[in-house]
Amino acid sequence: MSKSPGEFQLIERLLKRLGPGRRAILGPGDDCAILPPARARQLLTIDSMVEEVHFKLAWGAPEALGARALTVNLSDIAAMGGKPTVCVVNLALRDGLGLRLCDRIYKGLGAAAARCGVEVVGGNVTRAGALAITIALLGEVRGAVLRRDAGRPGDTIYVTGTLGDAAAGLRILSGRLRARAAARKFLSNRFLQPTARVEAGLRLARIKPAPAAIDLSDGLWQDLGHILERSGVGAEIDAGALPLSAAYRAAVGEDPTLALGGGEDYELLFCLRHAFPAPALTRSLGVRVTRIGRITSSGKAVLINARGSLRGGPPLLTGFDQLRSRPGP
Ligand SMILES: [Mg+2]
């Protein structure tokens, strides 16, 4: 579809917000951005956020939406131990959305990019049936790459941060869970304004041998499954060890279902050959780290529950399907 003069103006207006950068030889304004020759291995990832699938406009500020669209991509680069560098953005707009909204989305995106040294080197705007933000992000790795296929039996499994907050926040935002004001605010913000663990990923990449790692976008159980599958191993997870926030406990209680199956926390899960005490890792990675289990040779994931018995088999929730913002049929 050809672009109307208005669309060109909009692209120009939005990209101007982001200002000139230093990473690109040529930024927005030509058919392509020009990047200098790479000095390190390049990581490339892409992710979309679509209205009514991943978010509703009424849930939060457009600035947070723009920031979140970048964060979900930053998290993928973090999961592989990379430093994010440049991105291109596609904004799909439906009828009825004004210029002010676009400005605010880009404002949040630009601020998030600036915070982590990422430059937006190009963009596109298109008409569509739903509002959607798609970002392709490059990162570079100078040392080891953190991969999903590096898990070995005997490795200790850790996660950063706390689990299940975003899933609880999503339930609060969509009216399926009630909580007191403080917990409601904390959990909603964990969904609306997640933090990508970029610095922790960079520091993890210095550990030898390079840990297996993944970011928790679809939920612990499902994302752990990707490591097990790619590494050809199994795992034992201690349900009682899962890090739950005070807000999660206040809103959900001790039930770990959301912590196991809830997605979009954007924390990191990683496996270390040589176990370190969690407090030492917390200090060296700059974020809370909790030991939650170990890699086994069994080929399957088992959950050790509070009574010490073993529970294997399928996950308690499937991350994405259960967490769609749109109610099921
Ligand atoms: Mg990922």
Short mmCIF file of C-alpha atoms and ligand atoms in Angstrom, two decimals:
data_model
loop_
_atom_site.label_atom_id
_atom_site.label_comp_id
_atom_site.label_asym_id
_atom_site.label_seq_id
_atom_site.Cartn_x
_atom_site.Cartn_y
_atom_site.Cartn_z
CA MET A 1 0.00 0.00 0.00
CA SER A 2 1.40 3.39 -0.91
CA LYS A 3 1.76 5.96 1.78
CA SER A 4 -0.20 9.16 1.98
CA PRO A 5 1.70 12.44 2.48
CA GLY A 6 0.29 12.40 6.01
CA GLU A 7 1.99 9.11 6.77
CA PHE A 8 5.38 10.40 5.59
CA GLN A 9 4.93 13.45 7.76
CA LEU A 10 4.04 11.29 10.69
CA ILE A 11 7.13 9.10 10.30
CA GLU A 12 9.30 12.18 10.06
CA ARG A 13 7.64 13.77 13.06
CA LEU A 14 7.99 10.63 15.19
CA LEU A 15 11.59 9.92 14.27
CA LYS A 16 12.59 13.53 14.84
CA ARG A 17 11.58 13.03 18.46
CA LEU A 18 14.32 10.47 18.83
CA GLY A 19 17.13 12.77 17.71
CA PRO A 20 20.36 11.91 15.92
CA GLY A 21 22.49 9.08 17.23
CA ARG A 22 26.11 8.04 17.01
CA ARG A 23 25.81 4.37 16.24
CA ALA A 24 24.54 4.74 12.67
CA ILE A 25 26.39 6.31 9.72
CA LEU A 26 22.96 7.31 8.42
CA GLY A 27 19.82 7.19 10.52
CA PRO A 28 16.20 7.71 9.50
CA GLY A 29 15.48 9.55 6.25
CA ASP A 30 16.71 7.31 3.43
CA ASP A 31 15.48 3.91 2.25
CA CYS A 32 17.68 2.17 4.80
CA ALA A 33 19.80 3.12 7.77
CA ILE A 34 23.54 2.66 7.24
CA LEU A 35 25.42 0.94 10.05
CA PRO A 36 29.21 0.76 10.34
CA PRO A 37 30.88 -2.66 9.95
CA ALA A 38 30.21 -4.80 13.00
CA ARG A 39 33.04 -5.10 15.54
CA ALA A 40 31.48 -8.07 17.32
CA ARG A 41 29.00 -10.89 16.76
CA GLN A 42 25.51 -9.55 16.12
CA LEU A 43 22.27 -10.69 17.74
CA LEU A 44 19.00 -9.86 16.00
CA THR A 45 15.52 -10.23 17.45
CA ILE A 46 11.99 -9.02 16.72
CA ASP A 47 8.79 -8.83 18.72
CA SER A 48 5.33 -7.32 18.32
CA MET A 49 2.81 -5.93 20.75
CA VAL A 50 -0.72 -5.96 19.37
CA GLU A 51 -3.73 -4.21 20.84
CA GLU A 52 -6.33 -6.61 22.27
CA VAL A 53 -3.83 -9.47 22.08
CA HIS A 54 -1.06 -8.15 24.33
CA PHE A 55 -2.51 -4.95 25.80
CA LYS A 56 -5.47 -2.62 25.99
CA LEU A 57 -4.95 1.11 25.63
CA ALA A 58 -7.08 1.76 28.69
CA TRP A 59 -4.66 -0.15 30.95
CA GLY A 60 -1.86 2.37 31.07
CA ALA A 61 -0.06 5.37 29.64
CA PRO A 62 0.97 5.27 25.96
CA GLU A 63 4.53 6.13 27.06
CA ALA A 64 4.66 2.86 29.01
CA LEU A 65 3.44 1.01 25.94
CA GLY A 66 6.27 2.40 23.83
CA ALA A 67 8.81 1.53 26.50
CA ARG A 68 7.39 -1.97 26.91
CA ALA A 69 7.58 -2.67 23.17
CA LEU A 70 11.32 -2.07 23.41
CA THR A 71 11.73 -3.90 26.73
CA VAL A 72 10.39 -7.20 25.38
CA ASN A 73 13.10 -7.06 22.71
CA LEU A 74 15.80 -5.92 25.14
CA SER A 75 14.96 -8.95 27.22
CA ASP A 76 15.78 -11.30 24.34
CA ILE A 77 19.17 -9.64 23.86
CA ALA A 78 19.74 -9.81 27.64
CA ALA A 79 18.90 -13.52 27.63
CA MET A 80 21.82 -14.15 25.27
CA GLY A 81 24.29 -11.93 27.10
CA GLY A 82 24.28 -9.17 24.50
CA LYS A 83 24.47 -5.40 24.56
CA PRO A 84 21.52 -3.87 22.67
CA THR A 85 22.57 -1.33 20.03
CA VAL A 86 20.10 -0.21 17.35
CA CYS A 87 16.49 -0.90 16.41
CA VAL A 88 13.89 -0.18 13.77
CA VAL A 89 10.24 0.34 14.65
CA ASN A 90 7.02 -0.33 12.81
CA LEU A 91 3.93 1.39 14.15
CA ALA A 92 0.60 0.05 12.87
CA LEU A 93 -2.25 2.46 13.47
CA ARG A 94 -5.95 1.83 13.34
CA ASP A 95 -8.58 4.45 12.62
CA GLY A 96 -9.45 6.78 15.43
CA LEU A 97 -5.99 7.09 16.98
CA GLY A 98 -4.62 10.59 17.08
CA LEU A 99 -1.23 12.10 16.59
CA ARG A 100 -0.95 12.83 20.30
CA LEU A 101 -1.09 9.11 21.09
CA CYS A 102 1.67 8.35 18.56
CA ASP A 103 3.82 11.09 20.07
CA ARG A 104 3.37 9.67 23.53
CA ILE A 105 4.19 6.10 22.43
CA TYR A 106 7.36 7.36 20.77
CA LYS A 107 8.23 9.49 23.76
CA GLY A 108 8.21 6.41 26.01
CA LEU A 109 10.06 4.34 23.44
CA GLY A 110 12.69 7.04 22.99
CA ALA A 111 13.25 7.41 26.72
CA ALA A 112 13.59 3.64 27.18
CA ALA A 113 16.01 3.47 24.25
CA ALA A 114 18.12 6.31 25.64
CA ARG A 115 18.29 4.65 29.07
CA CYS A 116 19.98 1.58 27.62
CA GLY A 117 22.03 3.23 24.87
CA VAL A 118 19.86 1.98 22.00
CA GLU A 119 19.34 4.12 18.91
CA VAL A 120 16.21 4.02 16.78
CA VAL A 121 17.71 4.17 13.29
CA GLY A 122 14.57 3.78 11.24
CA GLY A 123 10.85 3.47 11.35
CA ASN A 124 7.70 2.87 9.41
CA VAL A 125 4.08 3.76 9.95
CA THR A 126 1.24 1.84 8.39
CA ARG A 127 -2.52 1.71 8.60
CA ALA A 128 -3.92 -1.49 10.09
CA GLY A 129 -6.92 -2.97 11.82
CA ALA A 130 -5.33 -2.73 15.26
CA LEU A 131 -2.67 -0.67 16.98
CA ALA A 132 0.57 -2.64 16.97
CA ILE A 133 4.21 -1.82 17.68
CA THR A 134 6.83 -4.08 16.17
CA ILE A 135 10.51 -3.60 16.92
CA ALA A 136 13.52 -5.36 15.45
CA LEU A 137 16.54 -4.91 17.71
CA LEU A 138 20.22 -5.60 17.13
CA GLY A 139 22.66 -6.40 19.89
CA GLU A 140 26.32 -7.29 20.02
CA VAL A 141 28.26 -9.90 21.96
CA ARG A 142 31.96 -9.55 22.58
CA GLY A 143 32.41 -12.54 24.86
CA ALA A 144 30.38 -15.69 25.37
CA VAL A 145 26.82 -16.05 24.10
CA LEU A 146 24.21 -17.43 26.51
CA ARG A 147 22.33 -20.19 24.70
CA ARG A 148 19.39 -22.45 25.46
CA ASP A 149 21.32 -25.57 24.49
CA ALA A 150 24.08 -25.22 27.10
CA GLY A 151 22.31 -26.88 30.06
CA ARG A 152 24.02 -29.98 31.50
CA PRO A 153 22.90 -32.48 34.19
CA GLY A 154 24.02 -31.23 37.59
CA ASP A 155 23.74 -27.53 36.68
CA THR A 156 22.03 -25.37 39.29
CA ILE A 157 19.02 -23.37 38.07
CA TYR A 158 18.49 -19.76 39.14
CA VAL A 159 16.09 -16.95 38.30
CA THR A 160 16.37 -13.20 38.68
CA GLY A 161 13.72 -11.07 40.39
CA THR A 162 10.35 -12.42 41.47
CA LEU A 163 7.97 -14.56 39.44
CA GLY A 164 4.29 -14.32 38.56
CA ASP A 165 3.96 -10.59 39.27
CA ALA A 166 3.14 -9.66 35.68
CA ALA A 167 0.57 -12.45 35.40
CA ALA A 168 -1.07 -11.28 38.62
CA GLY A 169 -0.90 -7.69 37.33
CA LEU A 170 -2.57 -8.70 34.08
CA ARG A 171 -5.35 -10.37 36.03
CA ILE A 172 -5.82 -7.25 38.11
CA LEU A 173 -5.89 -5.02 35.02
CA SER A 174 -8.43 -7.25 33.31
CA GLY A 175 -10.63 -7.46 36.39
CA ARG A 176 -9.98 -11.11 37.22
CA LEU A 177 -8.09 -10.56 40.45
CA ARG A 178 -8.63 -8.11 43.29
CA ALA A 179 -5.97 -6.68 45.55
CA ARG A 180 -5.37 -3.80 47.92
CA ALA A 181 -4.10 -0.57 46.41
CA ALA A 182 -0.36 -1.06 47.09
CA ALA A 183 -0.27 -4.61 45.73
CA ARG A 184 -2.48 -3.62 42.83
CA LYS A 185 -0.11 -0.82 41.86
CA PHE A 186 3.04 -2.92 42.20
CA LEU A 187 1.69 -5.89 40.24
CA SER A 188 0.07 -3.79 37.49
CA ASN A 189 3.34 -1.94 37.04
CA ARG A 190 5.26 -5.19 36.79
CA PHE A 191 3.03 -6.01 33.82
CA LEU A 192 2.90 -2.52 32.27
CA GLN A 193 6.51 -1.49 32.89
CA PRO A 194 8.70 -4.59 33.02
CA THR A 195 12.47 -4.26 33.31
CA ALA A 196 14.77 -6.14 30.95
CA ARG A 197 17.76 -7.61 32.80
CA VAL A 198 20.32 -6.35 30.32
CA GLU A 199 23.10 -5.64 32.82
CA ALA A 200 22.58 -8.99 34.54
CA GLY A 201 22.78 -10.76 31.17
CA LEU A 202 26.06 -9.01 30.36
CA ARG A 203 27.52 -10.00 33.71
CA LEU A 204 26.27 -13.59 33.36
CA ALA A 205 28.12 -13.87 30.07
CA ARG A 206 31.41 -13.42 31.96
CA ILE A 207 30.87 -16.64 33.94
CA LYS A 208 32.71 -19.73 32.67
CA PRO A 209 31.52 -22.05 31.30
CA ALA A 210 28.84 -19.87 29.70
CA PRO A 211 25.51 -20.53 31.43
CA ALA A 212 22.42 -21.71 29.56
CA ALA A 213 19.88 -18.91 29.81
CA ILE A 214 16.47 -17.76 28.62
CA ASP A 215 14.24 -14.82 29.42
CA LEU A 216 10.89 -15.54 31.05
CA SER A 217 8.38 -14.24 28.53
CA ASP A 218 5.97 -17.19 28.41
CA GLY A 219 6.24 -18.37 32.01
CA LEU A 220 8.83 -20.30 33.99
CA TRP A 221 7.55 -23.77 33.16
CA GLN A 222 7.24 -23.18 29.45
CA ASP A 223 10.51 -21.28 29.09
CA LEU A 224 12.39 -23.84 31.20
CA GLY A 225 10.96 -26.40 28.77
CA HIS A 226 12.80 -24.69 25.91
CA ILE A 227 16.13 -25.06 27.73
CA LEU A 228 15.41 -28.72 28.52
CA GLU A 229 14.42 -29.47 24.95
CA ARG A 230 17.38 -27.68 23.38
CA SER A 231 19.87 -29.11 25.89
CA GLY A 232 18.39 -32.64 25.94
CA VAL A 233 18.08 -32.65 29.73
CA GLY A 234 15.46 -32.62 32.51
CA ALA A 235 15.00 -30.53 35.63
CA GLU A 236 13.77 -30.59 39.20
CA ILE A 237 12.16 -27.38 40.38
CA ASP A 238 11.51 -26.72 44.06
CA ALA A 239 8.06 -25.10 44.20
CA GLY A 240 8.80 -23.79 47.69
CA ALA A 241 11.88 -21.93 46.45
CA LEU A 242 10.13 -19.84 43.80
CA PRO A 243 10.70 -16.15 44.58
CA LEU A 244 7.33 -14.50 45.23
CA SER A 245 6.99 -10.78 45.88
CA ALA A 246 5.16 -9.48 48.95
CA ALA A 247 2.54 -8.05 46.58
CA TYR A 248 2.07 -11.44 44.90
CA ARG A 249 1.60 -13.05 48.32
CA ALA A 250 -0.89 -10.36 49.32
CA ALA A 251 -2.95 -10.72 46.14
CA VAL A 252 -2.57 -14.40 45.25
CA GLY A 253 -1.37 -16.08 48.44
CA GLU A 254 1.15 -18.94 48.47
CA ASP A 255 -0.24 -20.68 45.38
CA PRO A 256 2.73 -20.82 42.95
CA THR A 257 0.59 -21.47 39.85
CA LEU A 258 1.04 -17.98 38.41
CA ALA A 259 4.74 -17.95 39.32
CA LEU A 260 5.18 -21.20 37.39
CA GLY A 261 2.90 -20.57 34.45
CA GLY A 262 2.43 -16.82 34.23
CA GLY A 263 4.32 -15.02 31.49
CA GLU A 264 5.76 -11.59 30.80
CA ASP A 265 7.94 -11.15 33.87
CA TYR A 266 11.00 -10.70 31.62
CA GLU A 267 13.29 -12.07 34.30
CA LEU A 268 16.20 -14.34 33.37
CA LEU A 269 16.46 -18.05 34.08
CA PHE A 270 20.00 -19.44 33.95
CA CYS A 271 21.91 -22.63 34.74
CA LEU A 272 25.36 -22.66 36.30
CA ARG A 273 27.80 -25.58 36.19
CA HIS A 274 29.42 -24.45 39.43
CA ALA A 275 26.81 -23.45 41.99
CA PHE A 276 27.25 -20.06 43.64
CA PRO A 277 25.32 -18.97 46.74
CA ALA A 278 22.36 -16.84 45.64
CA PRO A 279 23.40 -13.83 47.78
CA ALA A 280 26.80 -13.71 46.05
CA LEU A 281 25.11 -13.86 42.64
CA THR A 282 22.66 -11.18 43.73
CA ARG A 283 25.61 -8.93 44.48
CA SER A 284 27.53 -9.70 41.31
CA LEU A 285 24.55 -9.50 38.91
CA GLY A 286 23.02 -6.44 40.56
CA VAL A 287 19.58 -8.02 40.82
CA ARG A 288 17.95 -10.46 43.24
CA VAL A 289 18.85 -14.04 42.31
CA THR A 290 17.16 -17.19 43.67
CA ARG A 291 18.21 -20.80 43.31
CA ILE A 292 15.13 -22.78 42.24
CA GLY A 293 16.32 -26.23 41.21
CA ARG A 294 18.76 -28.28 39.19
CA ILE A 295 19.19 -29.82 35.77
CA THR A 296 18.87 -33.60 35.64
CA SER A 297 19.42 -36.23 32.97
CA SER A 298 15.81 -37.47 33.20
CA GLY A 299 14.60 -35.62 30.11
CA LYS A 300 11.54 -34.22 31.88
CA ALA A 301 10.69 -31.43 34.26
CA VAL A 302 9.42 -32.32 37.71
CA LEU A 303 8.12 -30.01 40.34
CA ILE A 304 8.94 -30.79 43.93
CA ASN A 305 6.03 -29.49 45.95
CA ALA A 306 5.97 -28.29 49.52
CA ARG A 307 5.39 -31.77 50.95
CA GLY A 308 8.46 -33.09 49.18
CA SER A 309 6.60 -35.34 46.74
CA LEU A 310 7.31 -35.21 43.07
CA ARG A 311 4.99 -34.02 40.42
CA GLY A 312 5.89 -34.42 36.77
CA GLY A 313 4.15 -34.02 33.47
CA PRO A 314 2.56 -31.06 31.83
CA PRO A 315 2.76 -27.50 33.10
CA LEU A 316 0.04 -26.20 35.36
CA LEU A 317 -0.71 -23.38 32.94
CA THR A 318 0.40 -22.84 29.43
CA GLY A 319 2.00 -19.45 29.51
CA PHE A 320 0.62 -17.51 26.60
CA ASP A 321 -2.81 -19.08 26.10
CA GLN A 322 -3.89 -18.59 29.66
CA LEU A 323 -2.70 -15.02 29.73
CA ARG A 324 -4.28 -13.53 26.68
CA SER A 325 -5.84 -10.26 27.62
CA ARG A 326 -8.90 -11.17 25.60
CA PRO A 327 -11.24 -13.55 27.43
CA GLY A 328 -11.47 -16.93 25.77
CA PRO A 329 -14.59 -18.27 24.05
MG MG B 1 12.99 -14.73 24.69
#
